[in-house]
Amino acid sequence: MAVLADRCKEIKVTLVDIDEKRINAWNDDDLGNLPVYEPGLKAIIRRNRNKNLFFSCEIAKAIKEADMVFISVNTPTKKSGFGAGYASDLKWVESSARQVADFSSGHTIVVEKSTVPVRTAELIQDILSDSENNSRDSNNKKTFSVLSSPEFLAEGTAINDLENPDRVLIGGEDNDAIKSLGKIYERWIPSEKILFTNVWSSELSKLTANAFLAQRLSSINAISALCEATGAEINEVANAIGADKRIGKKFLAAGPGFGGSCFQKDILNLVYLCKYYGLDTVSNYWEQVLTVNNWQKERIASLIVEKLFGTVTNKKIALFGFSFKANTNDTRESPSISIANDLLENGANLMITDPQVLPHQIEKELHSRDSETITDLKGSWSFTKNLEECVKDADAIVILTSWKEYEECDFRSYSKLMRKPSWIFDTRKIISKDSLKGSGIKFWQIGMGTLNYPKVF
Ligand code: UGA
């Protein structure tokens, strides 16, 4: 919405939220306190805030004034009730739709922006139709058009993804509403990149795009383990297959498993939808993407323990990176959470560092496991921003996020501060093996085969 306000100065954009603290943070004079860290975002907020971009808790007023309402609330995986562990919880979408129904006036275009299961627009439409019917004979006659326009930006590159998207999707039935939304996007996006579909295709395309992307990562991560076992090298394999245009170069970086608020949630949702429609084989197929992802995280924690003589109890391990990827402060479903918890359960003393994640966020994530496992946490953890302090006397450095800062580190000099024999575990492939030559440090890297592999025949 900030980019939309930036690109369309004559449109007044008001962001409303029931969380007053969050709205206050968006309105904070110190732009360092914005709730989201995203490269380029501060500048856009600075340029537009209180000109045509407003942050407010006055939900009723904003809805009443609006010609178009974007529902952009979270749709987390349900924790209890029917579909628990798989289905998306739509309570926030529903309550937003009810608020739009209550507070709108005249004709309102309602755009479903949240990632939702297929046919959610029906739920929104049903709620709005009731309100339409009830208002028919009143002074405040209300009408609505519901569109689906899912978001494809990735965190860390959000501004560029919004300014130069591969495509924008608009799903709907009402041509006037579709045109109104299309015209907004056309202000900065070439019209051939704006795709029109029916509402259900639009909703399903979003889930499918994420499922395909996550599937690529599970595929390359599965092959990373095979590289380690055979002496092949994952970057060489990724380059070789990526050169085939049908496969493509992007999203082939093997890592500690994918994280983020989207892939796992959306695949669980897809799995649930397939089950619901009786497509068990299809649902099992997609669930395997998550099985491989969990396996990748677990195998990394377990090989760290194995290499450190089978025990990490009371050993100091420096964890580099807690966000789920570089250039974001988001830690949701970060592979660092599961790897850190596994090491803690094995008694490690972790020293965690991250340039953007705050310790209280780490605290929340590490203790969000179910109570049974929390009592099993045997090790301890602390936090520092200072990388030298982080590695001092450590037995191992584990690189979990590819922050640029870590690519620029002098690991040879860090190795002198560590306890011997010292290890680096590079799960993001940011260090070149040559840069460590002669340092005596032991080195493991994702997808890097060793030459003393056993022969197959
Ligand atoms: C993802 C999709 O990429 C977006 O298109 C989508 O709009 C978004 O979900 C969403 O549904 O809102 P995001 O989760 O922000 O975006 O981040 P990604 O760049 O997709 O990264 C996800 C995870 O995959 C990260 O943990 C990242 O480190 C990992 N990854 C990504 C790899 O391990 N290797 C790669 O080559 C790429």
Coordinates of C-alpha atoms and ligand atoms in Angstrom, one line a residue:
M1 CA 0.0 0.0 0.0
A2 CA 3.0 2.3 0.7
V3 CA 4.2 1.7 -2.9
L4 CA 0.7 2.3 -4.2
A5 CA 0.6 5.6 -2.4
D6 CA 4.0 6.4 -3.7
R7 CA 3.0 5.7 -7.3
C8 CA -0.5 7.3 -7.2
K9 CA -0.2 10.6 -5.4
E10 CA -3.9 11.5 -6.1
I11 CA -5.1 8.4 -4.3
K12 CA -5.5 8.7 -0.5
V13 CA -4.4 5.5 1.1
T14 CA -5.3 4.8 4.8
L15 CA -4.0 1.7 6.5
V16 CA -6.1 0.6 9.5
D17 CA -5.3 -2.0 12.1
I18 CA -6.9 -3.0 15.4
D19 CA -3.4 -3.1 17.0
E20 CA -2.9 0.4 18.3
K21 CA 0.8 -0.2 19.2
R22 CA 1.5 -1.2 15.6
I23 CA -0.2 1.8 14.2
N24 CA 1.8 4.0 16.6
A25 CA 5.0 2.4 15.4
W26 CA 4.0 3.1 11.7
N27 CA 3.5 6.7 12.8
D28 CA 6.7 7.0 14.8
D29 CA 8.9 10.0 14.0
D30 CA 11.9 7.7 14.3
L31 CA 11.7 5.6 11.1
G32 CA 14.0 3.1 12.8
N33 CA 11.0 2.0 14.8
L34 CA 8.8 0.9 11.9
P35 CA 7.4 -2.6 12.7
V36 CA 8.8 -4.1 9.5
Y37 CA 12.4 -3.9 8.3
E38 CA 12.4 -3.9 4.5
P39 CA 15.1 -2.3 2.4
G40 CA 13.8 0.9 0.7
L41 CA 10.6 1.1 2.9
K42 CA 11.7 3.9 5.2
A43 CA 12.3 6.3 2.2
I44 CA 8.8 5.6 0.8
I45 CA 7.2 6.2 4.2
R46 CA 9.2 9.4 4.7
R47 CA 8.1 10.7 1.3
N48 CA 4.4 9.9 1.6
R49 CA 3.3 9.6 5.2
N50 CA 0.6 12.1 6.2
K51 CA 0.5 13.3 2.5
N52 CA -1.5 10.6 0.9
L53 CA -0.5 7.7 3.1
F54 CA -2.1 7.5 6.6
F55 CA -1.9 5.0 9.4
S56 CA -4.9 5.0 11.7
C57 CA -7.0 3.0 14.2
E58 CA -10.2 4.7 13.0
I59 CA -11.4 1.7 11.1
A60 CA -15.1 2.7 10.8
K61 CA -14.2 6.2 9.4
A62 CA -11.7 4.8 6.9
I63 CA -14.1 2.2 5.6
K64 CA -16.9 4.7 5.3
E65 CA -14.7 7.0 3.2
A66 CA -13.2 4.3 1.0
D67 CA -14.1 3.5 -2.6
M68 CA -11.9 0.4 -2.4
V69 CA -11.0 -1.7 0.6
F70 CA -8.0 -4.1 0.5
I71 CA -8.4 -7.0 3.1
S72 CA -4.8 -7.7 3.9
V73 CA -5.0 -9.5 7.3
N74 CA -3.1 -12.6 8.3
T75 CA -4.5 -16.1 7.7
P76 CA -2.4 -18.3 10.0
T77 CA -2.7 -22.1 10.1
K78 CA -5.5 -23.1 12.5
K79 CA -4.2 -24.4 15.9
S80 CA -7.5 -26.0 17.0
G81 CA -10.9 -27.1 15.7
F82 CA -11.6 -28.6 12.3
G83 CA -8.6 -28.7 10.0
A84 CA -6.2 -27.8 12.9
G85 CA -2.6 -27.9 11.8
Y86 CA -3.6 -27.6 8.1
A87 CA -6.4 -25.2 7.3
S88 CA -6.0 -21.5 7.3
D89 CA -7.7 -19.6 10.0
L90 CA -10.0 -17.1 8.3
K91 CA -11.4 -15.4 11.4
W92 CA -9.6 -12.1 10.6
V93 CA -10.8 -12.2 7.0
E94 CA -14.3 -12.8 8.2
S95 CA -14.2 -10.1 10.9
S96 CA -12.8 -7.6 8.3
A97 CA -15.6 -8.4 5.9
R98 CA -18.1 -7.9 8.7
Q99 CA -16.6 -4.5 9.4
V100 CA -16.7 -3.5 5.8
A101 CA -20.4 -4.6 5.7
D102 CA -21.2 -2.5 8.8
F103 CA -19.3 0.7 8.1
S104 CA -19.2 1.1 4.3
S105 CA -21.4 3.5 2.4
G106 CA -22.4 3.6 -1.3
H107 CA -20.5 1.3 -3.7
T108 CA -17.4 -0.4 -2.3
I109 CA -14.9 -2.6 -4.2
V110 CA -13.5 -5.1 -1.8
V111 CA -10.2 -6.6 -2.8
E112 CA -9.0 -9.8 -1.2
K113 CA -5.3 -9.4 -0.8
S114 CA -4.6 -11.9 2.0
T115 CA -3.5 -15.4 0.9
V116 CA -6.7 -17.5 1.3
P117 CA -8.1 -20.9 0.5
V118 CA -9.9 -21.2 -2.8
R119 CA -13.5 -20.0 -2.5
T120 CA -12.9 -17.6 0.4
A121 CA -14.3 -14.7 -1.8
E122 CA -17.6 -16.5 -1.5
L123 CA -17.5 -16.1 2.3
I124 CA -16.8 -12.4 1.9
Q125 CA -19.5 -12.1 -0.8
D126 CA -22.0 -13.8 1.4
I127 CA -21.4 -11.4 4.3
L128 CA -21.5 -8.4 2.1
S129 CA -24.7 -9.6 0.2
D130 CA -26.6 -9.7 3.5
S131 CA -25.6 -6.2 4.2
E132 CA -26.5 -5.1 0.7
N133 CA -30.0 -6.7 1.1
N134 CA -30.5 -5.1 4.6
S135 CA -29.6 -1.6 3.3
R136 CA -31.8 -1.7 0.3
D137 CA -34.6 0.4 1.8
S138 CA -32.4 2.6 4.0
N139 CA -30.8 6.0 3.4
N140 CA -27.4 4.4 3.2
K141 CA -27.8 2.0 0.3
K142 CA -24.7 -0.3 0.1
T143 CA -23.4 -2.3 -2.9
F144 CA -20.2 -4.3 -3.2
S145 CA -18.0 -6.0 -5.7
V146 CA -15.5 -8.5 -4.6
L147 CA -12.2 -9.0 -6.4
S148 CA -9.2 -11.3 -5.6
S149 CA -5.7 -9.8 -6.2
P150 CA -3.2 -11.9 -4.3
E151 CA 0.2 -10.5 -3.4
F152 CA 3.4 -12.1 -4.9
L153 CA 6.1 -9.9 -3.3
A154 CA 8.9 -11.7 -1.3
E155 CA 10.2 -10.1 1.9
G156 CA 13.6 -8.5 1.7
T157 CA 12.9 -7.5 -2.0
A158 CA 9.4 -6.3 -1.4
I159 CA 9.8 -2.8 -2.8
N160 CA 11.4 -3.9 -6.0
D161 CA 8.9 -6.8 -6.4
L162 CA 6.0 -4.3 -6.1
E163 CA 7.6 -1.7 -8.4
N164 CA 8.6 -4.2 -11.1
P165 CA 6.4 -7.3 -10.6
D166 CA 6.5 -10.3 -12.9
R167 CA 2.7 -10.1 -13.0
V168 CA -0.3 -8.7 -11.1
L169 CA -3.4 -10.9 -10.9
I170 CA -6.9 -9.6 -10.7
G171 CA -9.7 -12.2 -10.3
G172 CA -13.3 -11.1 -10.5
E173 CA -16.7 -11.1 -12.3
D174 CA -17.6 -7.4 -12.2
N175 CA -15.9 -5.7 -15.2
D176 CA -16.2 -2.2 -13.8
A177 CA -14.5 -3.2 -10.6
I178 CA -11.8 -5.1 -12.5
K179 CA -11.2 -2.0 -14.6
S180 CA -10.9 0.3 -11.6
L181 CA -8.3 -1.9 -9.9
G182 CA -6.5 -2.5 -13.2
K183 CA -6.2 1.2 -13.9
I184 CA -4.5 1.7 -10.5
Y185 CA -1.8 -0.9 -11.3
E186 CA -1.5 0.4 -14.9
R187 CA -0.1 3.6 -13.4
W188 CA 3.3 1.9 -13.1
I189 CA 3.0 -1.6 -14.4
P190 CA 2.9 -2.5 -18.1
S191 CA -0.6 -3.6 -19.0
E192 CA 0.6 -7.0 -20.5
K193 CA 1.7 -7.9 -17.0
I194 CA -1.7 -7.4 -15.5
L195 CA -3.6 -10.8 -15.8
F196 CA -7.3 -11.2 -15.5
T197 CA -8.9 -14.5 -14.3
N198 CA -11.9 -15.7 -12.5
V199 CA -11.9 -15.3 -8.7
W200 CA -11.2 -19.0 -8.0
S201 CA -8.3 -19.2 -10.4
S202 CA -6.8 -16.1 -8.8
E203 CA -7.0 -17.6 -5.3
L204 CA -5.7 -21.0 -6.4
S205 CA -2.8 -19.4 -8.4
K206 CA -1.4 -17.8 -5.3
L207 CA -1.3 -21.1 -3.4
T208 CA 0.0 -22.9 -6.4
A209 CA 2.8 -20.4 -7.1
N210 CA 4.1 -20.8 -3.5
A211 CA 3.7 -24.6 -3.6
F212 CA 5.8 -24.7 -6.8
L213 CA 8.5 -22.4 -5.4
A214 CA 8.7 -24.4 -2.2
Q215 CA 8.8 -27.6 -4.2
R216 CA 11.9 -26.3 -6.0
L217 CA 13.6 -25.7 -2.7
S218 CA 12.8 -29.1 -1.3
S219 CA 14.0 -30.6 -4.6
I220 CA 17.3 -28.8 -4.5
N221 CA 17.7 -29.4 -0.7
A222 CA 17.1 -33.1 -1.2
I223 CA 19.8 -33.1 -3.9
S224 CA 22.2 -31.2 -1.6
A225 CA 22.3 -34.2 0.7
L226 CA 23.0 -36.5 -2.2
C227 CA 25.9 -34.2 -3.3
E228 CA 27.4 -34.5 0.2
A229 CA 27.1 -38.3 0.0
T230 CA 28.6 -38.7 -3.4
G231 CA 31.2 -36.0 -4.0
A232 CA 29.1 -33.9 -6.4
E233 CA 28.9 -30.2 -5.7
I234 CA 25.4 -28.5 -5.3
N235 CA 26.3 -25.2 -7.0
E236 CA 27.7 -27.0 -10.0
V237 CA 24.6 -29.1 -10.2
A238 CA 22.3 -26.0 -9.7
N239 CA 24.2 -24.1 -12.4
A240 CA 24.0 -27.0 -14.8
I241 CA 20.3 -27.6 -14.4
G242 CA 19.5 -23.9 -14.2
A243 CA 21.0 -23.3 -17.6
D244 CA 18.1 -25.3 -19.0
K245 CA 15.6 -22.5 -19.7
R246 CA 12.8 -24.8 -18.9
I247 CA 14.1 -25.2 -15.4
G248 CA 15.5 -21.7 -14.9
K249 CA 18.2 -20.3 -12.7
K250 CA 16.3 -18.8 -9.8
F251 CA 15.3 -20.4 -6.5
L252 CA 17.9 -23.1 -6.7
A253 CA 20.1 -22.1 -3.7
A254 CA 20.2 -25.0 -1.4
G255 CA 19.9 -24.0 2.3
P256 CA 18.9 -25.1 5.8
G257 CA 15.3 -25.5 4.7
F258 CA 12.8 -22.8 3.7
G259 CA 11.2 -20.6 6.3
G260 CA 8.9 -17.6 6.3
S261 CA 5.2 -17.1 7.0
C262 CA 4.0 -18.3 3.6
F263 CA 5.3 -21.5 2.1
Q264 CA 4.5 -23.9 5.0
K265 CA 1.2 -22.3 5.7
D266 CA 0.1 -22.2 2.1
I267 CA 1.2 -25.8 1.4
L268 CA -0.7 -27.0 4.5
N269 CA -3.7 -25.2 3.2
L270 CA -3.3 -26.8 -0.2
V271 CA -2.9 -30.2 1.4
Y272 CA -6.1 -29.6 3.4
L273 CA -8.0 -28.4 0.4
C274 CA -7.0 -31.5 -1.6
K275 CA -8.0 -33.8 1.3
Y276 CA -11.3 -31.9 1.6
Y277 CA -12.1 -32.6 -2.0
G278 CA -11.1 -36.3 -1.6
L279 CA -7.8 -36.0 -3.6
D280 CA -5.7 -37.9 -1.1
T281 CA -2.9 -38.8 -3.5
V282 CA -2.5 -35.1 -4.5
S283 CA -2.6 -34.0 -0.9
N284 CA 0.1 -36.6 0.0
Y285 CA 2.2 -35.4 -2.9
W286 CA 2.3 -31.8 -1.7
E287 CA 2.8 -32.8 1.9
Q288 CA 6.1 -34.4 0.9
V289 CA 7.5 -30.9 0.1
L290 CA 7.1 -30.1 3.8
T291 CA 8.4 -33.5 5.0
V292 CA 11.7 -32.9 3.0
N293 CA 11.9 -29.4 4.5
N294 CA 11.6 -30.6 8.1
W295 CA 14.1 -33.4 7.3
Q296 CA 16.6 -30.8 5.9
K297 CA 16.5 -28.8 9.2
E298 CA 16.8 -31.8 11.4
R299 CA 19.7 -33.4 9.4
I300 CA 21.7 -30.2 9.7
A301 CA 21.3 -30.0 13.5
S302 CA 22.1 -33.7 13.8
L303 CA 25.2 -33.5 11.6
I304 CA 26.5 -30.6 13.7
V305 CA 26.2 -32.7 16.8
E306 CA 27.8 -35.7 15.1
K307 CA 30.8 -33.7 13.8
L308 CA 31.4 -32.2 17.3
F309 CA 32.3 -35.6 18.6
G310 CA 28.7 -36.7 19.0
T311 CA 27.9 -34.2 21.8
V312 CA 27.3 -30.4 22.0
T313 CA 26.6 -30.4 25.8
N314 CA 28.2 -27.3 27.3
K315 CA 29.8 -26.4 24.0
K316 CA 29.6 -22.9 22.8
I317 CA 28.1 -22.6 19.3
A318 CA 27.8 -19.3 17.5
L319 CA 24.6 -19.0 15.4
F320 CA 24.9 -16.4 12.6
G321 CA 21.4 -15.3 11.6
F322 CA 18.0 -15.8 13.0
S323 CA 15.7 -14.2 10.4
F324 CA 14.2 -16.6 7.9
K325 CA 16.3 -15.0 5.1
A326 CA 18.5 -12.0 4.7
N327 CA 17.2 -8.4 4.6
T328 CA 14.2 -9.0 6.8
N329 CA 13.6 -9.0 10.6
D330 CA 10.9 -11.6 10.1
T331 CA 11.6 -14.8 12.0
R332 CA 8.4 -16.7 11.3
E333 CA 9.1 -20.4 10.6
S334 CA 12.8 -19.5 10.3
P335 CA 14.9 -22.7 9.9
S336 CA 17.1 -21.1 12.7
I337 CA 14.3 -21.8 15.2
S338 CA 14.2 -25.5 14.7
I339 CA 18.0 -25.9 14.4
A340 CA 18.6 -23.8 17.5
N341 CA 16.0 -25.8 19.5
D342 CA 17.5 -29.1 18.4
L343 CA 20.9 -27.9 19.5
L344 CA 19.5 -26.6 22.8
E345 CA 17.8 -29.9 23.4
N346 CA 21.3 -31.5 23.0
G347 CA 22.7 -29.2 25.7
A348 CA 24.5 -26.6 23.6
N349 CA 25.2 -23.0 24.8
L350 CA 24.2 -20.9 21.8
M351 CA 25.4 -17.4 21.2
I352 CA 23.0 -16.0 18.6
T353 CA 23.6 -13.0 16.4
D354 CA 21.5 -11.2 13.8
P355 CA 21.7 -7.7 12.4
Q356 CA 17.9 -7.0 12.5
V357 CA 16.2 -9.5 14.9
L358 CA 15.9 -8.4 18.5
P359 CA 16.5 -10.8 21.4
H360 CA 12.9 -10.6 22.7
Q361 CA 11.8 -11.9 19.3
I362 CA 14.2 -14.9 19.5
E363 CA 13.0 -15.6 23.1
K364 CA 9.4 -15.8 21.8
E365 CA 10.3 -18.1 18.9
L366 CA 12.5 -20.5 20.9
H367 CA 9.8 -20.9 23.5
S368 CA 6.9 -21.2 21.1
R369 CA 7.3 -25.0 20.9
D370 CA 4.7 -27.1 22.7
S371 CA 5.2 -27.3 26.5
E372 CA 6.4 -30.9 26.3
T373 CA 9.6 -30.0 24.4
I374 CA 10.2 -26.7 26.3
T375 CA 11.0 -28.7 29.5
D376 CA 13.5 -30.7 27.4
L377 CA 15.6 -27.6 26.6
K378 CA 18.9 -28.4 28.3
G379 CA 21.3 -25.8 26.9
S380 CA 21.2 -22.1 27.2
W381 CA 21.4 -19.2 24.8
S382 CA 22.3 -15.5 24.7
F383 CA 22.5 -12.8 22.1
T384 CA 25.1 -10.4 20.8
K385 CA 25.4 -8.1 17.9
N386 CA 29.2 -8.1 18.2
L387 CA 30.5 -10.9 15.9
E388 CA 33.9 -11.2 17.7
E389 CA 32.2 -11.7 21.0
C390 CA 29.9 -14.2 19.3
V391 CA 32.7 -16.4 18.1
K392 CA 35.1 -16.0 21.1
D393 CA 35.8 -19.5 22.6
A394 CA 33.2 -21.1 20.4
D395 CA 33.6 -24.6 19.1
A396 CA 31.6 -23.9 16.0
I397 CA 30.1 -21.2 13.9
V398 CA 26.8 -22.1 12.2
I399 CA 25.8 -19.7 9.3
L400 CA 22.0 -19.9 8.9
T401 CA 21.1 -16.6 7.1
S402 CA 22.9 -15.1 4.2
W403 CA 23.3 -11.6 5.6
K404 CA 25.8 -9.5 3.6
E405 CA 27.7 -8.8 6.8
Y406 CA 28.5 -12.5 7.1
E407 CA 29.8 -12.7 3.6
E408 CA 32.2 -10.0 4.4
C409 CA 33.5 -11.6 7.6
D410 CA 37.2 -12.6 8.0
F411 CA 36.6 -16.1 9.2
R412 CA 40.4 -16.9 9.2
S413 CA 40.9 -14.3 12.0
Y414 CA 37.7 -15.5 13.8
S415 CA 39.1 -19.0 13.9
K416 CA 42.0 -17.7 16.1
L417 CA 39.4 -16.6 18.7
M418 CA 37.7 -20.0 18.8
R419 CA 38.4 -23.2 20.8
K420 CA 40.2 -25.9 18.8
P421 CA 39.3 -28.0 16.9
S422 CA 36.9 -25.4 15.6
W423 CA 34.2 -25.8 12.9
I424 CA 32.3 -23.7 10.5
F425 CA 29.0 -25.0 9.2
D426 CA 27.9 -23.0 6.3
T427 CA 24.3 -23.8 5.5
R428 CA 23.9 -21.0 3.0
K429 CA 27.1 -21.5 0.9
I430 CA 28.4 -18.0 1.5
I431 CA 32.0 -18.8 2.3
S432 CA 34.6 -20.0 -0.3
K433 CA 36.6 -23.0 0.9
D434 CA 39.8 -21.3 -0.5
S435 CA 39.4 -18.3 1.9
L436 CA 39.9 -20.6 4.8
K437 CA 43.0 -22.4 3.5
G438 CA 45.7 -22.8 6.1
S439 CA 43.5 -21.6 9.0
G440 CA 43.2 -25.1 10.4
I441 CA 39.4 -24.6 10.8
K442 CA 37.2 -27.5 9.9
F443 CA 34.6 -26.7 7.3
W444 CA 31.2 -28.2 6.3
Q445 CA 29.1 -26.6 3.6
I446 CA 25.7 -27.5 2.3
G447 CA 25.8 -29.7 -0.7
M448 CA 29.6 -29.9 -0.8
G449 CA 30.7 -33.5 -1.4
T450 CA 34.0 -34.8 0.0
L451 CA 36.4 -36.7 -2.1
N452 CA 36.5 -39.7 0.2
Y453 CA 33.0 -40.8 -0.7
P454 CA 32.2 -44.5 -0.8
K455 CA 32.1 -46.1 -4.3
V456 CA 28.6 -47.2 -5.5
F457 CA 30.0 -50.0 -7.7
Ligands
UGA1 C1 7.4 -16.1 -0.7 C2 7.3 -16.1 -2.2 O1 8.6 -16.1 -2.8 C3 6.5 -14.8 -2.7 O2 6.4 -14.8 -4.1 C4 5.1 -14.8 -2.0 O3 4.4 -13.6 -2.4 C5 5.3 -14.8 -0.5 O4 6.0 -16.0 -0.1 C6 4.0 -14.8 0.1 O5 3.2 -15.7 0.0 O6 3.6 -13.8 0.7 P1 8.9 -15.0 1.1 O7 8.4 -16.1 2.0 O8 8.9 -13.6 1.6 O9 8.2 -15.0 -0.3 O10 10.5 -15.3 0.8 P2 11.3 -16.2 -0.2 O11 12.2 -15.4 -0.9 O12 10.3 -17.0 -1.1 O13 12.1 -17.2 0.7 C7 11.4 -18.3 1.4 C8 12.5 -19.2 2.0 O14 13.2 -19.9 1.0 C9 13.6 -18.5 2.8 O15 13.8 -19.2 4.0 C10 14.8 -18.5 1.9 O16 16.0 -18.4 2.5 C11 14.6 -19.8 1.2 N1 15.2 -19.9 -0.1 C12 14.8 -19.1 -1.1 C13 16.3 -20.8 -0.3 O17 16.7 -21.5 0.6 N2 16.9 -20.9 -1.5 C14 16.5 -20.1 -2.6 O18 17.1 -20.2 -3.7 C15 15.4 -19.2 -2.4

